[in-house]
Short mmCIF file of C-alpha atoms (C1' of nucleotides) in Angstrom, two decimals:
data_model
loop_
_atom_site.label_atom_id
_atom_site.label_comp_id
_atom_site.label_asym_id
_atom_site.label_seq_id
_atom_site.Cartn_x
_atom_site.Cartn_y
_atom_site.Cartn_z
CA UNK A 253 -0.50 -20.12 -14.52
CA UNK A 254 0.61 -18.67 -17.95
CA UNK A 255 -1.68 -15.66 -17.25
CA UNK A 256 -0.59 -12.54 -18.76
CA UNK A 257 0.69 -10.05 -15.72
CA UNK A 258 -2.08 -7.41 -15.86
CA UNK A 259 0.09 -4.53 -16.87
CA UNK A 260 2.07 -4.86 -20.43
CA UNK A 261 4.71 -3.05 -19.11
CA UNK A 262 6.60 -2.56 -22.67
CA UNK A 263 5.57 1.28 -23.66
CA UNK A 264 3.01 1.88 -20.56
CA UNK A 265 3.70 4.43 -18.07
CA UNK A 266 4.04 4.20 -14.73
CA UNK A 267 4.48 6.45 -11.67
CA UNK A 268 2.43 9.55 -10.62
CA UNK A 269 0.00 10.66 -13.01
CA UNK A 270 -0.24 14.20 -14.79
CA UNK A 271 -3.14 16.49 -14.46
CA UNK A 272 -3.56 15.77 -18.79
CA UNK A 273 -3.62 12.24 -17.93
CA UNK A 274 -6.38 12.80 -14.90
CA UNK A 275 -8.32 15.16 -17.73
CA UNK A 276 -7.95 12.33 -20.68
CA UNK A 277 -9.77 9.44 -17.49
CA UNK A 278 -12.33 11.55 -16.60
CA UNK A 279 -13.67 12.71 -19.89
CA UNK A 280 -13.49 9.55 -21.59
CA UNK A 281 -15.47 7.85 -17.77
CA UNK A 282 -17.66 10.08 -17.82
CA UNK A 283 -18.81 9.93 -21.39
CA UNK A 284 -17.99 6.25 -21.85
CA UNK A 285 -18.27 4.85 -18.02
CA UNK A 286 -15.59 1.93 -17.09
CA UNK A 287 -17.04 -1.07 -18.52
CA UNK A 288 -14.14 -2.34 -19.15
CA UNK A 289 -10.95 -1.28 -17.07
CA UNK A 290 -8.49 -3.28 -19.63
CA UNK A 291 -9.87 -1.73 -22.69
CA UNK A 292 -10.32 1.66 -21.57
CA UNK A 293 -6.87 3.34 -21.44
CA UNK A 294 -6.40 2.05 -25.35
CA UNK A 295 -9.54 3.34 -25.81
CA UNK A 296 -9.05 6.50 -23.69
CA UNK A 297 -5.24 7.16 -25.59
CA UNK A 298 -3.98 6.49 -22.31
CA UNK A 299 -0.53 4.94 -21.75
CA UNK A 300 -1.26 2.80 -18.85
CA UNK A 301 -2.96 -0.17 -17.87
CA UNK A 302 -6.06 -0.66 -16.64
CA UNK A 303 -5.79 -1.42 -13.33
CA UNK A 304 -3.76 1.48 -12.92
CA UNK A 305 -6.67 3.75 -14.65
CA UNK A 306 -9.00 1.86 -12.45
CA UNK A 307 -6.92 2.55 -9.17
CA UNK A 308 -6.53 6.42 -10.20
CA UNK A 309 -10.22 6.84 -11.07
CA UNK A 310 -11.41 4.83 -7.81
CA UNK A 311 -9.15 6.17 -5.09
CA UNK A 312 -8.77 9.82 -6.39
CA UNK A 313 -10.97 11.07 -9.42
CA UNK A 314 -14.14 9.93 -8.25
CA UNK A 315 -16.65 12.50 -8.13
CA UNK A 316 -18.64 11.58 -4.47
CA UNK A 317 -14.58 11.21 -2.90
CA UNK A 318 -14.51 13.19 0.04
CA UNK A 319 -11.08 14.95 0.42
CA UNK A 320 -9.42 16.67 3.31
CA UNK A 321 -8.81 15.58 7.02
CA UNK A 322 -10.29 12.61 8.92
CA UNK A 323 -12.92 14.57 11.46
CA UNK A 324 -13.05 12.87 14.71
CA UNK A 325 -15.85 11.19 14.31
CA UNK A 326 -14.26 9.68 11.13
CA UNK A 327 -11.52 8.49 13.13
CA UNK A 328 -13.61 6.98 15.60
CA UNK A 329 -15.52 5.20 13.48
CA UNK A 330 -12.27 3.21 11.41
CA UNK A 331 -11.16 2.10 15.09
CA UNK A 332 -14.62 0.68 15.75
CA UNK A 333 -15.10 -0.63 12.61
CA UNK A 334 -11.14 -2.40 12.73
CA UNK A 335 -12.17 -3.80 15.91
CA UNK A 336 -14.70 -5.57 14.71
CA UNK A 337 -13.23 -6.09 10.73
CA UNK A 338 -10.02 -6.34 11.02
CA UNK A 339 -7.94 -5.04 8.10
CA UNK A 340 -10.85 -5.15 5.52
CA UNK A 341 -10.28 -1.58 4.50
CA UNK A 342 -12.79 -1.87 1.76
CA UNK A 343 -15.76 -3.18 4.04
CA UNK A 344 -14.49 -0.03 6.26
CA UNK A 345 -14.94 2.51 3.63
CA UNK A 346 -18.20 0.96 2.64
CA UNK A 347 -19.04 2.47 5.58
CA UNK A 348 -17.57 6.12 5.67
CA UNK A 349 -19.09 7.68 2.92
CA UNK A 350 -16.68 9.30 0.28
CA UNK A 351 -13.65 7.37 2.05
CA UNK A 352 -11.66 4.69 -0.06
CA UNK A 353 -10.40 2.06 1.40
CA UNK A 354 -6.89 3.13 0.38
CA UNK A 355 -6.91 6.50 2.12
CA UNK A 356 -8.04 4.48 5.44
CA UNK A 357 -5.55 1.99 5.08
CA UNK A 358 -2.97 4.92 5.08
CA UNK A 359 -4.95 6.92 7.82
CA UNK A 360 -4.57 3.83 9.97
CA UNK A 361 -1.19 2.69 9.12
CA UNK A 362 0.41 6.57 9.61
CA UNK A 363 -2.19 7.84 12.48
CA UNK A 364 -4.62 6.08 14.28
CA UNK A 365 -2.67 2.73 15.01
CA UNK A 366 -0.77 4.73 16.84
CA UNK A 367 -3.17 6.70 18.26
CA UNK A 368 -5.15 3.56 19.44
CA UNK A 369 -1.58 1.88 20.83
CA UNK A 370 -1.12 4.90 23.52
CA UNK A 371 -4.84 4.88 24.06
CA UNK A 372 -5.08 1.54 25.04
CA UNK A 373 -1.56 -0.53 25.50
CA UNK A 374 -3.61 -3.23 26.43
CA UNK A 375 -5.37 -4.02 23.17
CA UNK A 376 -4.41 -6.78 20.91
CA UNK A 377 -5.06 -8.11 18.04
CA UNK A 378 -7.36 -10.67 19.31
CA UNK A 379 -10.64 -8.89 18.64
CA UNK A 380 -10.00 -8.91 15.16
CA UNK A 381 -13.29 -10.55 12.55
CA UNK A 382 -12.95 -14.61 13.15
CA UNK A 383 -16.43 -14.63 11.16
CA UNK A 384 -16.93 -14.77 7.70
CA UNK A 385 -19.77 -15.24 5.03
CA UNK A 386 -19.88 -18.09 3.18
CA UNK A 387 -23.10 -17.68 1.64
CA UNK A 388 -22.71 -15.65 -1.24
CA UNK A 389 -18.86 -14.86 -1.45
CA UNK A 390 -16.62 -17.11 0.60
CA UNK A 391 -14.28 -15.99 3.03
CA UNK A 392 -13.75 -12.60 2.28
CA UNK A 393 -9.87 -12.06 3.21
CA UNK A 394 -6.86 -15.12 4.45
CA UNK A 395 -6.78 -13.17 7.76
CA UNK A 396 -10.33 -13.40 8.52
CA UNK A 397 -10.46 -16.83 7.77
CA UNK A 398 -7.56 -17.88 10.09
CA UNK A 399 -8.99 -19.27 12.72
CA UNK A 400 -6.30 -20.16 14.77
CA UNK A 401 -6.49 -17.75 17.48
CA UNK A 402 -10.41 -19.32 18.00
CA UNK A 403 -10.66 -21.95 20.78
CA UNK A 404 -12.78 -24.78 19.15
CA UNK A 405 -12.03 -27.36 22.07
CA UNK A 406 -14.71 -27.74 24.81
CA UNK A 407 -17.55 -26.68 22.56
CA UNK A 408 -20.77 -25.79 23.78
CA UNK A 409 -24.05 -25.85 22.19
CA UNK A 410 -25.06 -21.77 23.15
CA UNK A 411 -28.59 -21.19 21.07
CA UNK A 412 -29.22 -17.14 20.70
CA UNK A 413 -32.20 -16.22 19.38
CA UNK A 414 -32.03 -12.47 18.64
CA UNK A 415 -34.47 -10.15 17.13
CA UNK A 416 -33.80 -6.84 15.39
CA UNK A 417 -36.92 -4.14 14.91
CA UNK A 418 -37.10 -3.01 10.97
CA UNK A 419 -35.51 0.30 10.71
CA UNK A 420 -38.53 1.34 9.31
CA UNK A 421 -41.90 1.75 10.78
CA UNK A 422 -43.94 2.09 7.65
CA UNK A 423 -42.85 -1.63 7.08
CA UNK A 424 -45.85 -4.07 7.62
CA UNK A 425 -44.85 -7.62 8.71
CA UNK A 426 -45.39 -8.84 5.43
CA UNK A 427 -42.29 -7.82 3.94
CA UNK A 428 -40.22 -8.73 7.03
CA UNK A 429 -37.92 -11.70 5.80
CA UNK A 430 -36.19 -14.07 8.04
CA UNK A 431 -32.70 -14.39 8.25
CA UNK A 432 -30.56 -17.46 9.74
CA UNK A 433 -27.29 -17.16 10.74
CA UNK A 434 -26.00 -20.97 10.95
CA UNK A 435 -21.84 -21.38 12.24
CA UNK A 436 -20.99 -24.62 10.94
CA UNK A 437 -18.01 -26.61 12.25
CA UNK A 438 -15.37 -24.31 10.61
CA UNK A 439 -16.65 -21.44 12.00
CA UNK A 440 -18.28 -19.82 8.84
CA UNK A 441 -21.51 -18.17 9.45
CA UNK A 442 -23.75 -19.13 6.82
CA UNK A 443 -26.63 -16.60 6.02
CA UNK A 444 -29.78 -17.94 5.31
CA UNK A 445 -31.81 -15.48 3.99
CA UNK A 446 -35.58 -15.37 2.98
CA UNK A 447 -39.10 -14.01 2.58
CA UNK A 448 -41.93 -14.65 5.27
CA UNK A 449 -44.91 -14.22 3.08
CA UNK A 450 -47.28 -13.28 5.65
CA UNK A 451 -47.18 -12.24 9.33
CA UNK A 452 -46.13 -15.57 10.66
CA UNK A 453 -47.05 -15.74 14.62
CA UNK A 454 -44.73 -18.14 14.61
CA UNK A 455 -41.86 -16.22 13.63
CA UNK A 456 -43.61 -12.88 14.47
CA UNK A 457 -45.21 -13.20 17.02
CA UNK A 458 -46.20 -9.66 17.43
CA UNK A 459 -44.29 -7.01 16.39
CA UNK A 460 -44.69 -3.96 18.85
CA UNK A 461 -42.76 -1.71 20.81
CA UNK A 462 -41.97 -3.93 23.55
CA UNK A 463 -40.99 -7.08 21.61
CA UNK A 464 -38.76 -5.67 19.24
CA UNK A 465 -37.01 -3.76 22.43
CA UNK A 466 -36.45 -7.34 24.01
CA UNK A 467 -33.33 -8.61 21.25
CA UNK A 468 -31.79 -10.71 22.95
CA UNK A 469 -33.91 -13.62 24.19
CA UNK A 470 -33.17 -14.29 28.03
CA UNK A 471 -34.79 -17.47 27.57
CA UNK A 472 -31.31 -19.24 25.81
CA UNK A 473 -29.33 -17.72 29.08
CA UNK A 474 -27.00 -16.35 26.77
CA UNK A 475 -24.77 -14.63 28.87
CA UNK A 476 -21.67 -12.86 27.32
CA UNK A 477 -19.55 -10.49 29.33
CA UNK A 478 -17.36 -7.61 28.31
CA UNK A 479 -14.03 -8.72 26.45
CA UNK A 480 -15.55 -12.07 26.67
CA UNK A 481 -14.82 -14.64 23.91
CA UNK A 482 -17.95 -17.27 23.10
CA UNK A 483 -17.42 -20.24 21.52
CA UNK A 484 -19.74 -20.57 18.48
CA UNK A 485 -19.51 -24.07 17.27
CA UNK A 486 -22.81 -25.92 17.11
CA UNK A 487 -24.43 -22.26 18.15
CA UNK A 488 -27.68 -20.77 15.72
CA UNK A 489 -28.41 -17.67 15.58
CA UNK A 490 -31.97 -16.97 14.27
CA UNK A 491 -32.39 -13.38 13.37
CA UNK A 492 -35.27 -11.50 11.84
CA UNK A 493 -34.75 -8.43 10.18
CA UNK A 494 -35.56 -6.26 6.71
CA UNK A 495 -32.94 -6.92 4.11
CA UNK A 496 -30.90 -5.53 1.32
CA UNK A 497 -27.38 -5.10 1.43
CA UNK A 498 -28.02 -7.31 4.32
CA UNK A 499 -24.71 -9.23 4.45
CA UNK A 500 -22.22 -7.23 5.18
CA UNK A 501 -24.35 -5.24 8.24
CA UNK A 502 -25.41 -8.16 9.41
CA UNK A 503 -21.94 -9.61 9.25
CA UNK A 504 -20.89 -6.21 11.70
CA UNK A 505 -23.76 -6.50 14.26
CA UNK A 506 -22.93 -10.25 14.78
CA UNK A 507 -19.47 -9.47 15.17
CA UNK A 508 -19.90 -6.84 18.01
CA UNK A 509 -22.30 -8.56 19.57
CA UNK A 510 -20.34 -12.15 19.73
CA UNK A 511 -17.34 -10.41 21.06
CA UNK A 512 -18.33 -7.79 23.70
CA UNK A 513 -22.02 -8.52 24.37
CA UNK A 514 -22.95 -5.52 23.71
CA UNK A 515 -26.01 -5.23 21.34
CA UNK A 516 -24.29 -1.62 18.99
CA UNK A 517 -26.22 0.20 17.34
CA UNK A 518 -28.65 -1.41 14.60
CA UNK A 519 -27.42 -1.44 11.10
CA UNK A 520 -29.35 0.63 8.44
CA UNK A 521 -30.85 -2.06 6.23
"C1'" DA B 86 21.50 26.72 5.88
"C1'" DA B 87 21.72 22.07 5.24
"C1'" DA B 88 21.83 17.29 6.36
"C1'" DG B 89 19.38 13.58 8.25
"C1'" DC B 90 15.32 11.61 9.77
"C1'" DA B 91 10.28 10.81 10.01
"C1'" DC B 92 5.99 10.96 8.03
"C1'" DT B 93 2.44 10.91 4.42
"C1'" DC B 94 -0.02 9.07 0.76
"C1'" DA B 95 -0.44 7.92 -4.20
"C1'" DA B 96 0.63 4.17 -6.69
"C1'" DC B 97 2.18 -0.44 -7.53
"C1'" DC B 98 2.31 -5.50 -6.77
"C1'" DG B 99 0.74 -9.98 -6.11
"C1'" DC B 100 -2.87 -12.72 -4.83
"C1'" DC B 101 -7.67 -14.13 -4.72
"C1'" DT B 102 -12.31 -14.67 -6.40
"C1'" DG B 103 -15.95 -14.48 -9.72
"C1'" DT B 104 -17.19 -14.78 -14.52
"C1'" DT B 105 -17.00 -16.28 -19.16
"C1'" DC B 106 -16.17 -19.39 -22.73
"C1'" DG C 63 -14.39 -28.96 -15.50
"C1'" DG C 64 -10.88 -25.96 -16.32
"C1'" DA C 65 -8.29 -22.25 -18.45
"C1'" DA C 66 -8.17 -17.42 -19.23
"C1'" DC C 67 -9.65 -13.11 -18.08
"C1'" DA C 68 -11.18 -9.11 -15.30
"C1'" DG C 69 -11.93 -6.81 -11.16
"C1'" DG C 70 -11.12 -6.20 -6.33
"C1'" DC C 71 -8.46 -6.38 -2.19
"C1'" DG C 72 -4.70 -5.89 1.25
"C1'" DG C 73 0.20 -5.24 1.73
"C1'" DT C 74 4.05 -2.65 0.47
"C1'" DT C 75 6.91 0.84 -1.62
"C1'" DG C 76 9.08 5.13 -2.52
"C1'" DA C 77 8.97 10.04 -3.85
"C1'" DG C 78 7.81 14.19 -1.89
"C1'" DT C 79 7.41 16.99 2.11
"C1'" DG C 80 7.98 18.54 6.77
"C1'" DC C 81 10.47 18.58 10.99
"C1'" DT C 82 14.50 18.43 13.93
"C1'" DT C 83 19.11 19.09 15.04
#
DNA sequence: AAAGCACTCAACCGCCTGTTC
DNA sequence: GGAACAGGCGGTTGAGTGCTT
């Protein structure tokens, strides 16, 4: 420990900030940027910390925030997305353009959890994320990473092989990289990620219409019903797909399709 | 009209993770 | 390798506002 609390709180401000305040953040961001949240408000002649600078600017003074009500669609899409997340508001508003993660925690906490509990008074909790990356970033939240609620007894050895087209069609083969999703014994999906050099027939072995149509491989006889929970353990899941911000989609898809069968919608990669 | 209650949402808090030295 | 720092995240709080009685 012995790690200075983030906020000084001798002489800073706290509380609800003044329209001179939001004027004195957004001048100095937007002829200085936010390189550094702690040195800014010193810098910016603001009384407050940093985080709470960084906090205003992020989840209000932003210029691409999108204000005003939740349209339906909106609201549809946060009880998807929580389905298949869980509480990570921020990997939620990743996904809702001009949404912070703050307003959709509040949105959800005030409206739609409600909304969703007279909807359907049969849902629970269950379908919440039980996958995480460990590739890059580790478990991304202490929920997601409790897997208590995941049966690990009677394992079985279920080997999917599924195969997503490349959003898009100007892509030759060539730049299609190969992905590997890998659960290991504690349940982490591990995404291996890289480049096929050339148009490998035996990872491609032709990419038309028809075969990227087919993405789930009948010949595994993976078979996963509605509301259906799979055991993972000892399970691969090869998947070949364009990349980018790869992770996180790809993290989504798997999620949906582990827990309902259901094959949604392909991410934009 | 006013008191009490419910709701909303901006802001704070504490913890965690990644980075730097 | 580990301590300190910085940023990010989810949970929680509480002031302000609206609604009901």
């Amino acid at each position: 420990m012995g790690r200075a609390p983030c906020c000084e709180k001798m002489g800073l401000k706290k509380g609800p900030w003044s329209p001179e305040e939001d004027n004195i953040l957004i001048s100095y961001i937007q002829n200085n940027g936010h390189s550094n949240w702690r040195a800014l408000p010193k810098l910016a002649g603001l009384l407050r910390c940093g985080k709470s600078c960084r906090l205003r600017w992020t989840n209000y003074l932003r210029p691409d925030i999108k204000r005003g009500n939740f349209t339906k669609e909106e609201e549809d899409t946060i009880i998807k997305l929580h389905e298949n997340l869980g509480n990570r508001w921020s990997a939620i508003a990743a996904r809702l353009s001009g949404r912070t993660d703050n307003e959709i925690k509040n949105i959800w906490h005030t409206n739609l959890k409600k909304k969703l509990k007279n909807y359907q008074p049969s849902q629970n909790s269950k379908r919440h994320s039980k996958i995480n990356h460990v590739s890059n970033k580790g478990p991304t939240t202490s929920e997601s990473s409790n897997n208590s609620d995941f049966s690990t007894n009677n394992s079985t050895s279920t080997k999917l092989h599924i195969k997503i087209a490349p959003n898009s069609p100007q892509l030759s083969s060539s730049e299609i990289s190969s992905v590997t999703l890998v659960v290991d014994d504690n349940q982490m999906v591990i995404i291996k990620e890289e480049k096929i050099e050339s148009s490998s027939s035996e990872y491609f072995p032709k990419i038309d219409e028809s075969f990227w149509t087919d993405e789930l491989s009948t010949e595994n006889n993976m078979v996963v019903g509605h509301d259906q929970e799979i055991q993972v353990r000892e399970e691969n899941v090869d998947i070949f797909t364009t990349s980018s911000k790869m992770e996180e989609d790809m993290d989504f898809w798997y999620n949906v399709f582990i827990k309902t069968g259901d094959l949604p919608e392909l991410p934009e990669f």
